[in-house]
Short mmCIF file of C-alpha atoms in Angstrom, two decimals:
data_model
loop_
_atom_site.label_atom_id
_atom_site.label_comp_id
_atom_site.label_asym_id
_atom_site.label_seq_id
_atom_site.Cartn_x
_atom_site.Cartn_y
_atom_site.Cartn_z
CA MET C 1 -68.68 15.78 2.00
CA LYS C 2 -69.00 12.63 4.05
CA ALA C 3 -68.02 10.48 1.04
CA LEU C 4 -64.90 12.67 0.52
CA GLY C 5 -63.94 12.25 4.22
CA PHE C 6 -64.47 8.57 3.92
CA LEU C 7 -62.24 8.39 0.90
CA LEU C 8 -59.58 10.44 2.57
CA PHE C 9 -59.58 8.09 5.61
CA LEU C 10 -59.22 5.12 3.28
CA LEU C 11 -56.40 6.78 1.40
CA SER C 12 -54.45 7.79 4.50
CA GLY C 13 -54.89 4.26 5.93
CA TRP C 14 -53.62 2.73 2.75
CA GLY C 15 -50.70 5.21 2.61
CA LEU C 16 -49.69 4.47 6.18
CA GLY C 17 -49.96 0.77 5.53
CA TRP C 18 -47.93 1.07 2.31
CA ALA C 19 -45.14 3.03 4.13
CA MET C 20 -44.97 0.45 6.88
CA ALA C 21 -45.07 -2.46 4.42
CA SER C 22 -42.27 -1.03 2.29
CA PHE C 23 -40.13 -0.51 5.43
CA ILE C 24 -40.71 -4.18 6.29
CA ARG C 25 -39.76 -5.22 2.73
CA ARG C 26 -36.60 -3.11 2.84
CA ARG C 27 -34.81 -5.21 5.48
CA PRO C 28 -34.26 -8.31 3.34
CA LYS C 29 -33.41 -6.13 0.37
CA GLU C 30 -30.75 -4.36 2.39
CA LEU C 31 -29.46 -7.61 3.69
CA TRP C 32 -29.11 -8.85 0.11
CA ALA C 33 -27.39 -5.63 -0.92
CA TRP C 34 -24.93 -5.96 1.98
CA SER C 35 -24.24 -9.60 1.22
CA HIS C 36 -23.53 -8.74 -2.39
CA ALA C 37 -21.37 -5.78 -1.44
CA LEU C 38 -19.31 -7.79 1.03
CA SER C 39 -18.81 -10.56 -1.57
CA LEU C 40 -17.50 -7.95 -4.03
CA LEU C 41 -15.30 -6.52 -1.28
CA GLY C 42 -13.95 -9.97 -0.63
CA SER C 43 -13.25 -10.54 -4.31
CA GLU C 44 -11.36 -7.29 -4.63
CA VAL C 45 -9.28 -8.16 -1.62
CA GLU C 46 -8.63 -11.73 -2.77
CA TYR C 47 -7.91 -11.25 -6.48
CA ALA C 48 -6.83 -7.61 -6.91
CA ALA C 49 -5.23 -7.26 -3.41
CA LEU C 50 -6.41 -3.64 -3.52
CA PRO C 51 -6.08 -1.42 -0.46
CA LEU C 52 -9.46 -0.80 1.24
CA PRO C 53 -9.74 2.94 0.28
CA GLN C 54 -9.44 1.91 -3.36
CA VAL C 55 -11.97 -0.82 -2.93
CA TRP C 56 -14.39 1.60 -1.19
CA GLU C 57 -13.96 4.06 -4.02
CA ARG C 58 -14.85 1.36 -6.58
CA LEU C 59 -17.78 -0.03 -4.55
CA SER C 60 -19.21 3.47 -3.95
CA ARG C 61 -19.50 3.77 -7.71
CA GLU C 62 -20.60 0.24 -8.55
CA VAL C 63 -22.87 -0.65 -5.59
CA GLY C 64 -25.93 1.40 -4.90
CA GLY C 65 -28.03 1.87 -1.84
CA LEU C 66 -26.87 1.79 1.66
CA PRO C 67 -23.63 -0.21 1.16
CA GLY C 68 -22.54 2.27 -1.55
CA ARG C 69 -23.25 5.18 0.83
CA VAL C 70 -21.26 3.50 3.62
CA CYS C 71 -18.32 2.92 1.33
CA ARG C 72 -18.46 6.54 0.16
CA GLU C 73 -18.54 7.73 3.76
CA ALA C 74 -15.72 5.43 4.89
CA LEU C 75 -13.62 6.72 1.96
CA PHE C 76 -14.45 10.28 2.89
CA LEU C 77 -13.35 9.74 6.45
CA TRP C 78 -10.15 8.04 5.24
CA GLU C 79 -9.32 10.93 2.93
CA LYS C 80 -10.14 13.39 5.73
CA GLY C 81 -7.28 11.85 7.68
CA LEU C 82 -8.73 9.02 9.68
CA ARG C 83 -6.01 6.57 8.83
CA ASP C 84 -7.50 3.47 10.31
CA ALA C 85 -9.64 1.49 7.88
CA GLY C 86 -11.54 -0.30 10.64
CA GLU C 87 -12.41 2.86 12.51
CA ALA C 88 -13.47 4.58 9.22
CA TRP C 89 -15.74 1.57 8.46
CA GLN C 90 -17.26 1.65 11.98
CA LYS C 91 -17.98 5.36 11.88
CA ALA C 92 -19.43 5.16 8.35
CA LEU C 93 -21.73 2.29 9.46
CA LEU C 94 -22.91 4.08 12.56
CA ALA C 95 -23.54 7.30 10.61
CA SER C 96 -25.74 5.39 8.18
CA ALA C 97 -27.68 3.45 10.72
CA GLU C 98 -30.46 5.95 11.04
CA GLY C 99 -31.80 5.62 7.52
CA SER C 100 -31.38 1.91 7.50
CA ALA C 101 -34.03 -0.81 7.77
CA LEU C 102 -31.48 -3.21 9.27
CA TRP C 103 -32.03 -4.47 12.75
CA PRO C 104 -29.40 -3.93 15.44
CA GLU C 105 -28.33 -7.59 15.18
CA ASP C 106 -27.70 -7.06 11.45
CA GLN C 107 -25.71 -3.93 12.11
CA GLU C 108 -23.79 -5.84 14.77
CA LEU C 109 -22.60 -8.34 12.19
CA LEU C 110 -21.29 -5.52 9.99
CA LEU C 111 -19.74 -3.70 12.97
CA ARG C 112 -17.90 -6.87 13.94
CA LEU C 113 -15.75 -6.48 10.83
CA SER C 114 -14.32 -3.13 12.06
CA PRO C 115 -11.51 -4.46 14.27
CA LEU C 116 -10.58 -6.91 11.53
CA LEU C 117 -10.67 -4.88 8.35
CA GLY C 118 -7.23 -4.31 6.89
CA ARG C 119 -5.43 -5.68 9.86
CA THR C 120 -4.74 -9.20 8.79
CA ASP C 121 -3.57 -11.08 5.69
CA ARG C 122 -5.58 -11.64 2.58
CA GLU C 123 -6.78 -15.11 3.46
CA ASP C 124 -8.11 -13.96 6.85
CA GLN C 125 -9.78 -10.85 5.33
CA VAL C 126 -11.51 -12.94 2.77
CA ARG C 127 -12.61 -15.52 5.30
CA HIS C 128 -14.25 -12.88 7.56
CA LEU C 129 -15.90 -11.06 4.66
CA ARG C 130 -17.30 -14.28 3.23
CA TRP C 131 -18.56 -15.45 6.64
CA THR C 132 -20.39 -12.18 7.21
CA ALA C 133 -21.76 -12.13 3.64
CA GLY C 134 -23.02 -15.71 4.10
CA HIS C 135 -24.77 -14.91 7.36
CA LEU C 136 -26.45 -11.84 5.89
CA GLU C 137 -27.58 -13.83 2.88
CA GLN C 138 -28.97 -16.53 5.04
CA ARG C 139 -30.97 -13.99 7.06
CA ALA C 140 -32.20 -12.35 3.91
CA LYS C 141 -33.42 -15.74 2.54
CA GLU C 142 -35.28 -16.53 5.82
CA LEU C 143 -36.84 -13.07 5.87
CA GLU C 144 -37.87 -12.89 2.27
CA ARG C 145 -41.04 -14.92 2.46
CA SER C 146 -42.06 -13.79 5.97
CA SER C 147 -41.46 -10.16 5.22
CA GLN C 148 -43.69 -10.34 2.16
CA GLU C 149 -46.46 -11.86 4.27
CA LYS C 150 -45.96 -9.38 7.04
CA ALA C 151 -45.97 -6.45 4.62
CA ARG C 152 -49.16 -7.66 2.99
CA LEU C 153 -50.80 -8.12 6.40
CA VAL C 154 -49.80 -4.63 7.55
CA LEU C 155 -51.14 -3.17 4.34
CA TYR C 156 -54.50 -4.95 4.70
CA LEU C 157 -54.81 -4.23 8.36
CA SER C 158 -54.13 -0.50 8.08
CA PHE C 159 -56.47 -0.27 5.06
CA SER C 160 -59.26 -2.18 6.78
CA GLY C 161 -58.63 -0.42 10.08
CA ALA C 162 -58.95 2.98 8.36
CA ALA C 163 -62.16 1.78 6.61
CA ALA C 164 -63.65 0.54 9.93
CA LEU C 165 -62.81 3.79 11.66
CA ALA C 166 -64.28 5.80 8.82
CA LEU C 167 -67.57 3.71 8.97
CA LEU C 168 -67.78 4.35 12.73
CA LEU C 169 -67.35 8.03 12.26
CA LEU C 170 -69.91 8.25 9.48
CA MET Z 1 8.46 22.80 -2.83
CA ALA Z 2 6.99 19.37 -2.18
CA ALA Z 3 5.63 18.68 1.30
CA PRO Z 4 7.92 16.63 3.45
CA PHE Z 5 7.09 12.92 3.47
CA TRP Z 6 6.23 12.93 7.16
CA GLN Z 7 3.57 15.62 6.94
CA SER Z 8 0.71 13.03 6.58
CA TRP Z 9 2.01 10.94 9.54
CA PRO Z 10 -0.18 10.78 12.59
CA SER Z 11 0.46 13.12 15.56
CA PRO Z 12 2.97 13.83 17.09
CA TRP Z 13 5.32 12.93 14.20
CA PRO Z 14 4.76 16.04 11.97
CA SER Z 15 5.54 18.52 14.70
CA LEU Z 16 8.36 16.40 16.11
CA LEU Z 17 10.12 15.92 12.78
CA GLU Z 18 9.37 19.58 11.76
CA GLU Z 19 11.28 20.61 14.92
CA THR Z 20 14.07 18.14 14.19
CA ALA Z 21 14.30 19.40 10.59
CA ARG Z 22 14.96 22.90 11.93
CA LYS Z 23 17.96 21.63 13.91
CA ARG Z 24 19.32 19.11 11.32
CA SER Z 25 18.78 19.54 7.63
CA PRO Z 26 16.63 16.80 6.12
CA SER Z 27 19.18 16.43 3.36
CA SER Z 28 21.47 14.78 5.91
CA TRP Z 29 18.81 12.35 7.18
CA MET Z 30 19.41 8.67 6.50
CA GLU Z 31 17.02 6.74 8.71
CA ILE Z 32 14.24 7.24 11.25
CA ARG Z 33 14.19 4.38 13.67
CA ILE Z 34 10.88 3.82 15.40
CA ARG Z 35 10.65 1.12 18.10
CA ALA Z 36 7.68 0.54 20.42
CA GLY Z 37 8.65 1.50 23.96
CA LYS Z 38 12.05 2.98 22.99
CA PRO Z 39 12.92 6.55 22.09
CA ALA Z 40 12.65 7.22 18.41
CA ALA Z 41 15.94 7.96 16.74
CA LEU Z 42 17.21 9.82 13.73
CA ARG Z 43 20.34 8.71 11.92
CA THR Z 44 21.99 11.39 9.95
CA LEU Z 45 25.27 11.64 8.07
CA ASP Z 46 26.94 12.86 11.29
CA GLY Z 47 25.54 10.23 13.64
CA GLU Z 48 22.51 9.09 15.62
CA HIS Z 49 20.18 11.46 17.52
CA PHE Z 50 17.43 10.34 19.85
CA LEU Z 51 14.16 12.23 19.52
CA PRO Z 52 12.05 13.35 22.53
CA PHE Z 53 9.29 10.79 21.92
CA VAL Z 54 8.79 7.19 22.93
CA PRO Z 55 6.25 5.60 20.51
CA SER Z 56 3.83 3.02 21.89
CA LEU Z 57 2.74 -0.13 20.07
CA GLU Z 58 -0.33 1.77 19.07
CA ASP Z 59 1.77 4.56 17.52
CA VAL Z 60 3.68 2.01 15.48
CA ALA Z 61 0.43 0.39 14.41
CA ARG Z 62 -0.99 3.77 13.32
CA LEU Z 63 2.10 4.43 11.22
CA LEU Z 64 1.91 1.02 9.66
CA SER Z 65 -1.72 1.54 8.92
CA LEU Z 66 -0.89 4.82 7.16
CA PHE Z 67 2.02 3.21 5.22
CA THR Z 68 -0.24 0.25 4.14
CA GLU Z 69 -3.33 2.33 3.46
CA GLY Z 70 -5.05 0.56 6.27
CA SER Z 71 -4.73 -2.67 4.37
CA LEU Z 72 -2.07 -5.12 5.39
CA HIS Z 73 -3.47 -7.64 2.93
CA ALA Z 74 -2.54 -5.41 -0.03
CA TRP Z 75 1.18 -5.48 1.09
CA GLU Z 76 1.50 -9.16 1.80
CA ALA Z 77 4.28 -9.83 -0.63
CA GLU Z 78 6.27 -6.74 0.53
CA LEU Z 79 5.76 -7.55 4.24
CA ALA Z 80 6.90 -11.15 3.54
CA ALA Z 81 10.13 -9.63 2.29
CA GLY Z 82 10.30 -7.39 5.40
CA PHE Z 83 9.89 -4.00 3.92
CA LEU Z 84 7.46 -1.50 2.34
CA THR Z 85 8.30 1.22 -0.07
CA LEU Z 86 6.56 4.62 0.47
CA PRO Z 87 5.82 7.11 -2.26
CA GLY Z 88 9.07 8.96 -2.76
CA GLY Z 89 11.11 5.78 -2.62
CA HIS Z 90 11.52 5.76 1.17
CA ARG Z 91 11.96 2.17 2.29
CA VAL Z 92 10.46 1.04 5.54
CA GLY Z 93 11.96 -2.01 7.15
CA VAL Z 94 9.56 -3.91 9.42
CA ALA Z 95 10.20 -5.97 12.55
CA GLY Z 96 7.83 -7.75 14.83
CA ARG Z 97 6.01 -11.06 15.26
CA GLY Z 98 6.18 -12.85 11.98
CA VAL Z 99 3.74 -15.38 10.68
CA VAL Z 100 5.49 -18.31 8.94
CA ARG Z 101 3.55 -20.62 6.60
CA ASP Z 102 5.09 -23.52 4.77
CA GLY Z 103 8.50 -22.50 6.02
CA ARG Z 104 8.27 -19.00 4.56
CA VAL Z 105 7.60 -15.62 6.13
CA HIS Z 106 3.99 -14.87 5.27
CA THR Z 107 3.28 -11.59 6.95
CA PHE Z 108 3.69 -9.80 10.33
CA ARG Z 109 0.96 -9.96 12.94
CA GLN Z 110 2.33 -7.45 15.42
CA VAL Z 111 4.86 -4.88 14.24
CA THR Z 112 7.09 -3.51 16.92
CA SER Z 113 9.74 -1.57 14.92
CA LEU Z 114 9.80 0.46 11.72
CA ASN Z 115 13.04 1.67 10.11
CA VAL Z 116 12.32 4.39 7.55
CA ARG Z 117 15.23 4.77 5.18
CA VAL Z 118 15.03 8.22 3.76
CA ALA Z 119 15.43 8.30 -0.04
CA ARG Z 120 17.24 11.24 -1.58
CA GLU Z 121 17.53 12.74 -5.01
CA VAL Z 122 20.85 14.26 -5.88
CA ARG Z 123 20.41 15.69 -9.29
CA GLY Z 124 23.62 15.64 -11.25
CA GLY Z 125 25.34 13.59 -8.54
CA SER Z 126 26.30 10.95 -11.06
CA LEU Z 127 27.82 13.31 -13.60
CA PRO Z 128 31.42 12.95 -12.22
CA LEU Z 129 31.07 9.12 -12.68
CA LEU Z 130 29.96 9.43 -16.29
CA PRO Z 131 33.44 9.39 -17.85
CA LEU Z 132 34.15 6.15 -15.93
CA VAL Z 133 30.83 4.46 -16.79
CA ALA Z 134 30.86 5.61 -20.38
CA PRO Z 135 34.47 6.26 -21.55
CA GLN Z 136 34.42 8.15 -24.94
CA GLY Z 137 30.59 7.92 -24.77
CA ARG Z 138 30.54 4.09 -24.93
CA LEU Z 139 28.46 2.95 -22.07
CA GLN Z 140 29.86 -0.03 -20.08
CA SER Z 141 28.05 -2.50 -17.80
CA SER Z 142 28.90 -1.01 -14.35
CA LEU Z 143 28.45 -2.15 -10.79
CA LEU Z 144 28.11 0.38 -8.01
CA VAL Z 145 29.27 -1.16 -4.76
CA ALA Z 146 28.85 0.38 -1.27
CA PRO Z 147 27.79 -0.53 2.24
CA PRO Z 148 24.27 0.45 3.32
CA GLY Z 149 23.85 4.22 3.25
CA GLY Z 150 26.64 4.59 0.70
CA GLY Z 151 24.42 6.26 -1.88
CA LYS Z 152 24.25 3.43 -4.43
CA THR Z 153 20.61 3.75 -5.22
CA THR Z 154 20.78 7.56 -5.22
CA LEU Z 155 23.57 7.53 -7.78
CA LEU Z 156 21.96 4.74 -9.85
CA ARG Z 157 18.73 6.78 -9.97
CA ASP Z 158 20.60 9.89 -11.20
CA LEU Z 159 22.58 7.84 -13.74
CA VAL Z 160 19.31 6.51 -15.11
CA ARG Z 161 17.95 10.04 -15.45
CA VAL Z 162 21.18 11.36 -17.00
CA LEU Z 163 21.22 8.60 -19.62
CA SER Z 164 17.55 8.89 -20.33
CA GLU Z 165 17.71 12.68 -20.73
CA GLY Z 166 21.07 12.49 -22.61
CA GLU Z 167 22.83 14.85 -20.25
CA GLY Z 168 26.46 14.94 -21.40
CA ILE Z 169 25.95 11.76 -23.42
CA PRO Z 170 23.68 10.70 -26.32
CA PRO Z 171 20.28 9.72 -24.89
CA ARG Z 172 19.46 6.05 -24.33
CA GLN Z 173 16.27 4.01 -23.92
CA VAL Z 174 16.55 2.84 -20.32
CA THR Z 175 14.62 0.10 -18.58
CA VAL Z 176 14.68 0.01 -14.80
CA ILE Z 177 13.74 -3.13 -12.98
CA ASP Z 178 12.70 -1.63 -9.69
CA GLU Z 179 12.06 -4.64 -7.41
CA ARG Z 180 11.50 -2.58 -4.32
CA GLY Z 181 10.19 0.67 -5.81
CA GLU Z 182 13.19 2.48 -4.36
CA ILE Z 183 14.72 3.69 -7.59
CA THR Z 184 11.84 5.25 -9.30
CA SER Z 185 8.95 5.91 -6.89
CA GLY Z 186 8.11 9.61 -7.10
CA PHE Z 187 11.39 10.55 -8.83
CA ASP Z 188 12.19 11.97 -12.20
CA VAL Z 189 14.01 9.24 -14.04
CA GLY Z 190 13.93 10.78 -17.44
CA PRO Z 191 11.79 10.77 -20.54
CA ARG Z 192 13.15 7.58 -22.08
CA THR Z 193 12.79 5.33 -19.08
CA ASP Z 194 10.53 2.32 -18.77
CA VAL Z 195 9.97 0.99 -15.29
CA LEU Z 196 9.14 -2.59 -14.32
CA LEU Z 197 8.00 -2.08 -10.73
CA PHE Z 198 7.87 -4.69 -7.94
CA LEU Z 199 9.03 -7.48 -10.26
CA PRO Z 200 11.79 -9.97 -9.28
CA LYS Z 201 14.97 -8.66 -10.92
CA SER Z 202 15.86 -11.74 -12.91
CA GLN Z 203 12.31 -12.10 -14.35
CA GLY Z 204 12.07 -8.36 -14.96
CA MET Z 205 15.41 -8.25 -16.81
CA MET Z 206 14.41 -11.18 -19.04
CA MET Z 207 11.00 -9.62 -19.73
CA ALA Z 208 12.61 -6.28 -20.61
CA LEU Z 209 15.13 -7.84 -22.92
CA ARG Z 210 12.43 -9.70 -24.78
CA THR Z 211 9.78 -7.01 -25.02
CA LEU Z 212 11.04 -3.52 -24.29
CA GLY Z 213 14.10 -3.23 -26.50
CA PRO Z 214 16.20 -1.39 -23.85
CA GLU Z 215 19.60 0.17 -24.70
CA VAL Z 216 20.46 0.11 -21.03
CA LEU Z 217 19.17 -1.95 -18.07
CA ALA Z 218 19.28 -0.71 -14.55
CA VAL Z 219 18.78 -2.86 -11.44
CA ASP Z 220 19.34 -2.42 -7.73
CA GLU Z 221 21.16 -4.84 -5.49
CA VAL Z 222 22.12 -7.86 -7.58
CA GLY Z 223 23.52 -10.90 -5.88
CA ARG Z 224 21.03 -13.61 -6.03
CA ARG Z 225 21.85 -16.80 -7.87
CA GLU Z 226 19.08 -16.26 -10.50
CA ASP Z 227 20.32 -12.78 -11.25
CA GLY Z 228 23.39 -14.20 -12.98
CA GLU Z 229 21.50 -15.81 -15.84
CA ALA Z 230 19.61 -12.64 -16.63
CA LEU Z 231 22.80 -10.56 -16.51
CA LEU Z 232 24.45 -13.03 -18.82
CA GLU Z 233 21.54 -12.83 -21.21
CA ALA Z 234 21.89 -9.02 -21.30
CA ALA Z 235 25.63 -9.32 -21.89
CA ARG Z 236 25.02 -11.71 -24.79
CA GLY Z 237 22.69 -9.16 -26.35
CA GLY Z 238 25.24 -6.41 -25.84
CA ILE Z 239 23.00 -4.48 -23.46
CA PRO Z 240 24.91 -2.59 -20.80
CA VAL Z 241 23.61 -3.15 -17.24
CA LEU Z 242 23.91 -0.64 -14.47
CA ALA Z 243 23.62 -2.41 -11.12
CA THR Z 244 24.32 -1.96 -7.46
CA ALA Z 245 25.58 -4.41 -4.87
CA HIS Z 246 26.34 -4.42 -1.18
CA GLY Z 247 30.00 -4.47 -0.27
CA ARG Z 248 32.90 -2.43 1.18
CA ASP Z 249 35.91 -3.10 -0.99
CA ARG Z 250 37.27 -5.32 -3.76
CA ARG Z 251 38.27 -8.06 -1.22
CA ASP Z 252 34.77 -8.10 0.05
CA LEU Z 253 33.38 -8.40 -3.42
CA GLN Z 254 35.85 -10.99 -4.72
CA GLY Z 255 35.23 -13.15 -1.68
CA HIS Z 256 31.48 -13.08 -2.08
CA PRO Z 257 30.26 -16.51 -3.33
CA LEU Z 258 27.38 -15.02 -5.41
CA LEU Z 259 28.80 -11.73 -6.51
CA ALA Z 260 32.30 -12.87 -7.48
CA PRO Z 261 31.10 -14.94 -10.45
CA LEU Z 262 29.14 -11.95 -11.71
CA LEU Z 263 32.22 -9.65 -11.79
CA PRO Z 264 33.33 -10.58 -15.27
CA LEU Z 265 30.03 -9.25 -16.56
CA PHE Z 266 30.88 -5.73 -15.29
CA PRO Z 267 33.87 -4.11 -17.01
CA VAL Z 268 33.53 -1.23 -14.51
CA VAL Z 269 33.09 -1.68 -10.75
CA LEU Z 270 32.87 1.49 -8.65
CA PHE Z 271 33.36 1.41 -4.90
CA LEU Z 272 31.59 4.18 -3.05
CA SER Z 273 32.42 5.50 0.38
CA PRO Z 274 30.18 4.81 3.33
CA PRO Z 275 28.55 7.51 5.47
CA PRO Z 276 29.42 10.31 6.38
CA ARG Z 277 30.46 10.82 2.77
CA PRO Z 278 28.04 8.71 0.76
CA GLY Z 279 28.27 8.74 -3.02
CA HIS Z 280 31.94 9.53 -3.19
CA LEU Z 281 34.16 7.31 -5.26
CA LEU Z 282 36.67 5.33 -3.23
CA ASP Z 283 38.05 2.80 -5.67
CA LEU Z 284 37.56 1.64 -9.23
CA LEU Z 285 37.95 -1.86 -10.54
CA SER Z 286 38.21 -1.59 -14.32
CA PRO Z 287 39.77 -3.65 -17.05
CA ARG Z 288 42.93 -1.71 -16.48
CA GLU Z 289 42.63 -2.18 -12.75
CA ALA Z 290 43.14 1.51 -12.26
CA VAL Z 291 42.74 2.80 -8.72
CA LEU Z 292 41.44 6.30 -8.23
CA ARG Z 293 41.40 8.24 -5.02
#
């Protein structure tokens, strides 16, 4: 019985650690995904000169994860009658913030695009999109190594913490 | 019945224009003039009528966002030319703070006025002109001349449909070079019509002659220097061209430095009356110089 309890403690400690570690690992992944999505958005604006609702429609099919969901939501809002691309983008981003691993400062970078999207010429749109994509990529690169280390640390700590607690309780 | 074009406009336009449509039939509407800080106005065949609404800059921006699908960058070329074409062929003239690059209008940064020119479809409206454009069924290159609002594009659109469907004349393969999207956008232009949309007229005409094998070419508003060469090419190939041009009367046309040299290419020139009777024939310049009233 005691052995089973000990095992359960270990398992729950490991599970908690694994959940926390994967959340930590998600941030750079999401940053990469956003950087990729914004680069695609920039390319569609630059080369195809497509209107944003059409680009969102395409990206929601081609890009997975959070950026794909935000594009789908922005398109949904546009089709529902919100005829302001920037506002649709902002609302879609805020609606998706809850399930995201991005930090407020990452969200802020994406939100800063809202008053600009669709309101200026192609050159300007592309410049802003590339600038934001570049910043997100830079953050993702910086985070990649440290987040791996942090995730591993959290996993070990929670596992060993659970083991120590279980030993004390034995 | 199709929904009116203003139905998707932001509030308060749908209710305002619905109310206006009850008082004045939309079939008489010519233009809706929207200026930030000034009362909106409707120009109909019987004059100008102010509407009980003063749009703000924000209202104008919202409309522009709707017209451009929230994406000014996707309409850069059109904005540089000063207009947008909405589905249904309605043309929106734009005024505001322009951005000039390399000596050319690049786009508009702040739009203060929109002039929505309401496109109309008058099915069968061109049938009375058919004996003049195609005497004994032989189609002639024809130029429809009228001042703005004279119904040139409406008649040209219907002529294209009539020729393509073969209504009262053997059907023809028609190619329309629709530089502004006004002729064909959302309209029935017949089953034998190819459309080159948003291409410069001269390039579109040359492209059509080389690749599409048209039996008739149709273009709106000729008058640029480069149009002449393409029209000449069509004439060499024996392809009749239906075209429109701005002008009031024959003196106006014959004194025009760019249009006058093109006149020999058009055996038939039809002058249409200005509003309030658009689309009515005023004068005809033909090889026999006949004048009809």
